[in-house]
mmCIF file of C-alpha atoms in Angstrom:
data_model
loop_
_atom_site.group_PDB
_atom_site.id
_atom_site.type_symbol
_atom_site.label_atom_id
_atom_site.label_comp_id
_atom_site.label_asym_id
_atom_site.label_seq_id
_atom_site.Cartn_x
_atom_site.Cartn_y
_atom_site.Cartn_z
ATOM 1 C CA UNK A 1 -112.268 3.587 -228.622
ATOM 2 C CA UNK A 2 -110.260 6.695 -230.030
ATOM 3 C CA UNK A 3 -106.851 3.868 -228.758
ATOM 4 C CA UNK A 4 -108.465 1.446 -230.830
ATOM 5 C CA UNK A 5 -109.294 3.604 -233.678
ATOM 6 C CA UNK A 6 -105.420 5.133 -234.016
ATOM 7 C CA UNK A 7 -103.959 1.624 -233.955
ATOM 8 C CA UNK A 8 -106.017 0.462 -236.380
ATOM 9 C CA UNK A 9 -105.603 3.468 -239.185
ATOM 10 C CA UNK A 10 -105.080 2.993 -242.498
ATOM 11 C CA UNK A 11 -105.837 -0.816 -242.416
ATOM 12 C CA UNK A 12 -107.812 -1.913 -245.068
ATOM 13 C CA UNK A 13 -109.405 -5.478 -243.745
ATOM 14 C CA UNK A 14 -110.596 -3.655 -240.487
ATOM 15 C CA UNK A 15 -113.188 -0.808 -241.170
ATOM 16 C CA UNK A 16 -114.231 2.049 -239.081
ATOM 17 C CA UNK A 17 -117.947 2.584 -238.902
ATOM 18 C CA UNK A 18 -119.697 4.693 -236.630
ATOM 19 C CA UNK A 19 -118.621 3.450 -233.543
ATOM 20 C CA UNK A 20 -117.595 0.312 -234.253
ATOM 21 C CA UNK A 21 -114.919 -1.563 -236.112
ATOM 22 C CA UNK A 22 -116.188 -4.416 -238.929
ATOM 23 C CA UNK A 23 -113.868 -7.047 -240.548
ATOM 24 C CA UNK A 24 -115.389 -9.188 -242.796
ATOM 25 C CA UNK A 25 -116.393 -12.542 -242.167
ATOM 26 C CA UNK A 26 -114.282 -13.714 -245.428
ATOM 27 C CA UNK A 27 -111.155 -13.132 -244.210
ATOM 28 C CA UNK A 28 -111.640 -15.047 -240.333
ATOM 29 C CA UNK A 29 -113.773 -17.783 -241.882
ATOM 30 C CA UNK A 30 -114.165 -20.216 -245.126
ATOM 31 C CA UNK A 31 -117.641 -20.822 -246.512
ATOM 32 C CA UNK A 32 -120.024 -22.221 -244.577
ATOM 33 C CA UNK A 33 -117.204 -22.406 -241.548
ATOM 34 C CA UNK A 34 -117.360 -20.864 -237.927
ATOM 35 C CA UNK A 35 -113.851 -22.114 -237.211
ATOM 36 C CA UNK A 36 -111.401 -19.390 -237.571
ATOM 37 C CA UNK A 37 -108.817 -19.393 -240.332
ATOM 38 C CA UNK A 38 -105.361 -18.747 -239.993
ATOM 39 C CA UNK A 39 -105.191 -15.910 -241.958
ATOM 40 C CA UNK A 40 -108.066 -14.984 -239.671
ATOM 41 C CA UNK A 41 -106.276 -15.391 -236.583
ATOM 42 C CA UNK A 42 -103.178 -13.249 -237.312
ATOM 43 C CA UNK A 43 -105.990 -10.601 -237.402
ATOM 44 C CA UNK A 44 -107.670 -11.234 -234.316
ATOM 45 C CA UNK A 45 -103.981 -11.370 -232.826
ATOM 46 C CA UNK A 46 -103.842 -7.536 -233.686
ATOM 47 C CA UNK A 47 -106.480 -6.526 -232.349
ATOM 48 C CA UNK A 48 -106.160 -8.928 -229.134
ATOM 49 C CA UNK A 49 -102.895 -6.709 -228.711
ATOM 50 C CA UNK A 50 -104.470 -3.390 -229.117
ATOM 51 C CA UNK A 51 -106.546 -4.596 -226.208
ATOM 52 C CA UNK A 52 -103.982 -5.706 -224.091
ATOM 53 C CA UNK A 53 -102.552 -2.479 -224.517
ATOM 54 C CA UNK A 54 -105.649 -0.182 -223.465
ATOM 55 C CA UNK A 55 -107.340 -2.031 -221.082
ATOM 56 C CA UNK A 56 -105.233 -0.733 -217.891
ATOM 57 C CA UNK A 57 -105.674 2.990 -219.222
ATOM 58 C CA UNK A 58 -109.375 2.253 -218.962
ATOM 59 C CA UNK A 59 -110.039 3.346 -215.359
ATOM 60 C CA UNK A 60 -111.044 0.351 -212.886
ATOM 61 C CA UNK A 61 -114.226 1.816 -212.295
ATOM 62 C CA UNK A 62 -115.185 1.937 -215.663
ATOM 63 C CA UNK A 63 -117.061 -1.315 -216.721
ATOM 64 C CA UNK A 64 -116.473 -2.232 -219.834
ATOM 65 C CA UNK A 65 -116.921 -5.003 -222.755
ATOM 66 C CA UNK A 66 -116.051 -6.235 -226.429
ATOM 67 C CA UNK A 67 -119.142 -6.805 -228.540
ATOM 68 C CA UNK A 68 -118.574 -9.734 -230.688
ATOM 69 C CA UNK A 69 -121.170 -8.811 -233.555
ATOM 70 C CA UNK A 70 -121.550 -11.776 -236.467
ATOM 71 C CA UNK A 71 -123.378 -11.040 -239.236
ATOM 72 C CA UNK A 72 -124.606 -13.161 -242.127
ATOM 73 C CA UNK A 73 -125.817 -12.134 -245.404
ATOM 74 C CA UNK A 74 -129.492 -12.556 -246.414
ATOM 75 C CA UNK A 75 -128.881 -15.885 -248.883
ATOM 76 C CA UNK A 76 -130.513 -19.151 -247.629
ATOM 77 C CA UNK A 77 -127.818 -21.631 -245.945
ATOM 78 C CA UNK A 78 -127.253 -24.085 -249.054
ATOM 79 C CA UNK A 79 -128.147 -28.263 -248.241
ATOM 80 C CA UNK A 80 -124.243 -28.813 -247.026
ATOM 81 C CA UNK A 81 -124.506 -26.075 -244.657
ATOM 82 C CA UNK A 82 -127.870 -26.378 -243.399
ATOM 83 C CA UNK A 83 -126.680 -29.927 -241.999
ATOM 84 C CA UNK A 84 -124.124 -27.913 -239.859
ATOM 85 C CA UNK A 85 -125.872 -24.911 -239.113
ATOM 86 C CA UNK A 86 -129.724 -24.517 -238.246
ATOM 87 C CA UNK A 87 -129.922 -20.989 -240.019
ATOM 88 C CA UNK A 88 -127.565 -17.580 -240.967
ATOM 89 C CA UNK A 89 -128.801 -16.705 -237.411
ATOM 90 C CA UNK A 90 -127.240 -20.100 -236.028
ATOM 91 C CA UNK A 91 -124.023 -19.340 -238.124
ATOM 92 C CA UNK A 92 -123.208 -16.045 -237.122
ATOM 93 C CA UNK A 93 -123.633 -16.685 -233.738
ATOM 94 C CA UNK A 94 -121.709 -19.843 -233.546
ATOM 95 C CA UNK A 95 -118.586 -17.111 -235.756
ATOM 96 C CA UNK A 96 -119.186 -14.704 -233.150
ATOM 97 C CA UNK A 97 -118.528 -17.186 -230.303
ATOM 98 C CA UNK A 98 -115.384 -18.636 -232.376
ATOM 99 C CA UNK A 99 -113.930 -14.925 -232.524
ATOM 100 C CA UNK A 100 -114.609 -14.335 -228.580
ATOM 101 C CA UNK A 101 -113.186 -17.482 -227.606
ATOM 102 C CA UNK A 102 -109.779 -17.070 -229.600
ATOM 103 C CA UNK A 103 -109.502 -13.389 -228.205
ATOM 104 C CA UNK A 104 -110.057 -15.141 -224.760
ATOM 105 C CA UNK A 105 -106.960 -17.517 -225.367
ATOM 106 C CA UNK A 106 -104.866 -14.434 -226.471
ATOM 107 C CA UNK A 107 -105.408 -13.119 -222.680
ATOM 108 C CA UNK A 108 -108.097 -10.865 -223.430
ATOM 109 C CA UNK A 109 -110.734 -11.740 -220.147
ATOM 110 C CA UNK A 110 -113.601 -13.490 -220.669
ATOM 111 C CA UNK A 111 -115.517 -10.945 -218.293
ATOM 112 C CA UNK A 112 -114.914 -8.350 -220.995
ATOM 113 C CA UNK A 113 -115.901 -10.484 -223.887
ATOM 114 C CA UNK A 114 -119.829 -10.685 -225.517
ATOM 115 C CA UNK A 115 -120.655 -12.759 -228.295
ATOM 116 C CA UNK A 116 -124.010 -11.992 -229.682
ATOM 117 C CA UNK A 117 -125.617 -13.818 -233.508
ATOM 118 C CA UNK A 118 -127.600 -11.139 -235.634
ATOM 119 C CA UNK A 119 -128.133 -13.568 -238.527
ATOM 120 C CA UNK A 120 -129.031 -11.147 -241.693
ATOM 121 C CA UNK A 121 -130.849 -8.616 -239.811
ATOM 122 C CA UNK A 122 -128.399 -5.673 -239.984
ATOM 123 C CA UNK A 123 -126.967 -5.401 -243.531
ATOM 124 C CA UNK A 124 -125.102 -2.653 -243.873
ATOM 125 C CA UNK A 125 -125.181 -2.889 -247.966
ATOM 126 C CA UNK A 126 -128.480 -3.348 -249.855
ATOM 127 C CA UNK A 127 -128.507 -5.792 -252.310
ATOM 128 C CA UNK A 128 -127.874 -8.982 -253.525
ATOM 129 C CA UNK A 129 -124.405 -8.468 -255.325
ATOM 130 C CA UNK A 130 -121.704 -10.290 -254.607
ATOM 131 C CA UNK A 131 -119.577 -7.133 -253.644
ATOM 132 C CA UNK A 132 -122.739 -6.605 -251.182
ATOM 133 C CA UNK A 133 -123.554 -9.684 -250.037
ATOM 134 C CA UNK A 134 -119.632 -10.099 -248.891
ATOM 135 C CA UNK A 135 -120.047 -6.944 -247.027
ATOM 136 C CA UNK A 136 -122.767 -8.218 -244.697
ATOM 137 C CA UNK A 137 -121.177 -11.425 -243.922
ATOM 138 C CA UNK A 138 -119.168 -9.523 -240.988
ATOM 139 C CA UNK A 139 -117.742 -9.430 -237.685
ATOM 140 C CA UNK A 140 -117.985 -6.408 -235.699
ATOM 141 C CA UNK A 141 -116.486 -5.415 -232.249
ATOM 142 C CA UNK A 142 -117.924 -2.355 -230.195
ATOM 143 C CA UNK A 143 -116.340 -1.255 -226.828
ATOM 144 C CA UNK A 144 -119.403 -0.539 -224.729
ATOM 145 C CA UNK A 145 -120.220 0.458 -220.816
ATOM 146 C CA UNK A 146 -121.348 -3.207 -219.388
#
């Protein structure tokens, strides 16, 4: 974590909080979208690399994994979307997947990858601004004992 953490200092799209690291779902994704952008993909290419880098210091005992966190914000999917995505539950999941899978084709193993869809449960801003509402529409990656 503390690997990940100094690589990742003074970035401003990839926030440290707690023990986890959040980049928001605006810059991987469009609107209504769980395929990732390209903008979106130079970013998951940095932090494929910072895991390439660590993962042989992390002792081969040690089991590990990359939580794949994706979070939606608490407004109703609009008619468009709703044909493409059953709920913000649906659509978070399906961004989480989208994230793993890319970081799988950047080398990072598969066995150390988990994709998990918290829909709007977890905000981590109250509120229905737009400043807070962009906040919650996140992806978040944890490095946790399997």
């Amino acid at each position: 974590f503390e690997a990940l953490r100094t690589a990742l200092a003074g970035r401003t799209d990839v926030k440290v909080v707690g023990d986890r690291f959040v980049l928001g779902s605006d810059v991987l994704f469009g609107s209504c979208s769980a395929a990732l952008s390209e903008a979106g993909k130079l970013e998951l290419d940095k932090i494929a690399g910072v895991l390439l880098d660590i993962k042989d210091d992390i002792p081969a005992d040690v089991e590990w994994v990359l939580r794949v966190e994706g979070h939606a914000d608490a407004v109703p999917l609009g008619a468009a979307c709703s044909q493409r995505f059953s709920s913000n539950l649906d659509l978070s999941a399906k961004r989480a997947v989208s994230v793993a899978e890319y970081l799988r084709t950047k080398n990072v193993p598969a066995k150390r990858l988990m994709a998990t869809g918290l829909g709007a449960e977890w905000p981590i801003v109250a509120g229905y601004t737009a400043t807070a509402l962009a906040q919650n529409r996140r992806i978040e990656f944890k490095l946790d004992a399997r």
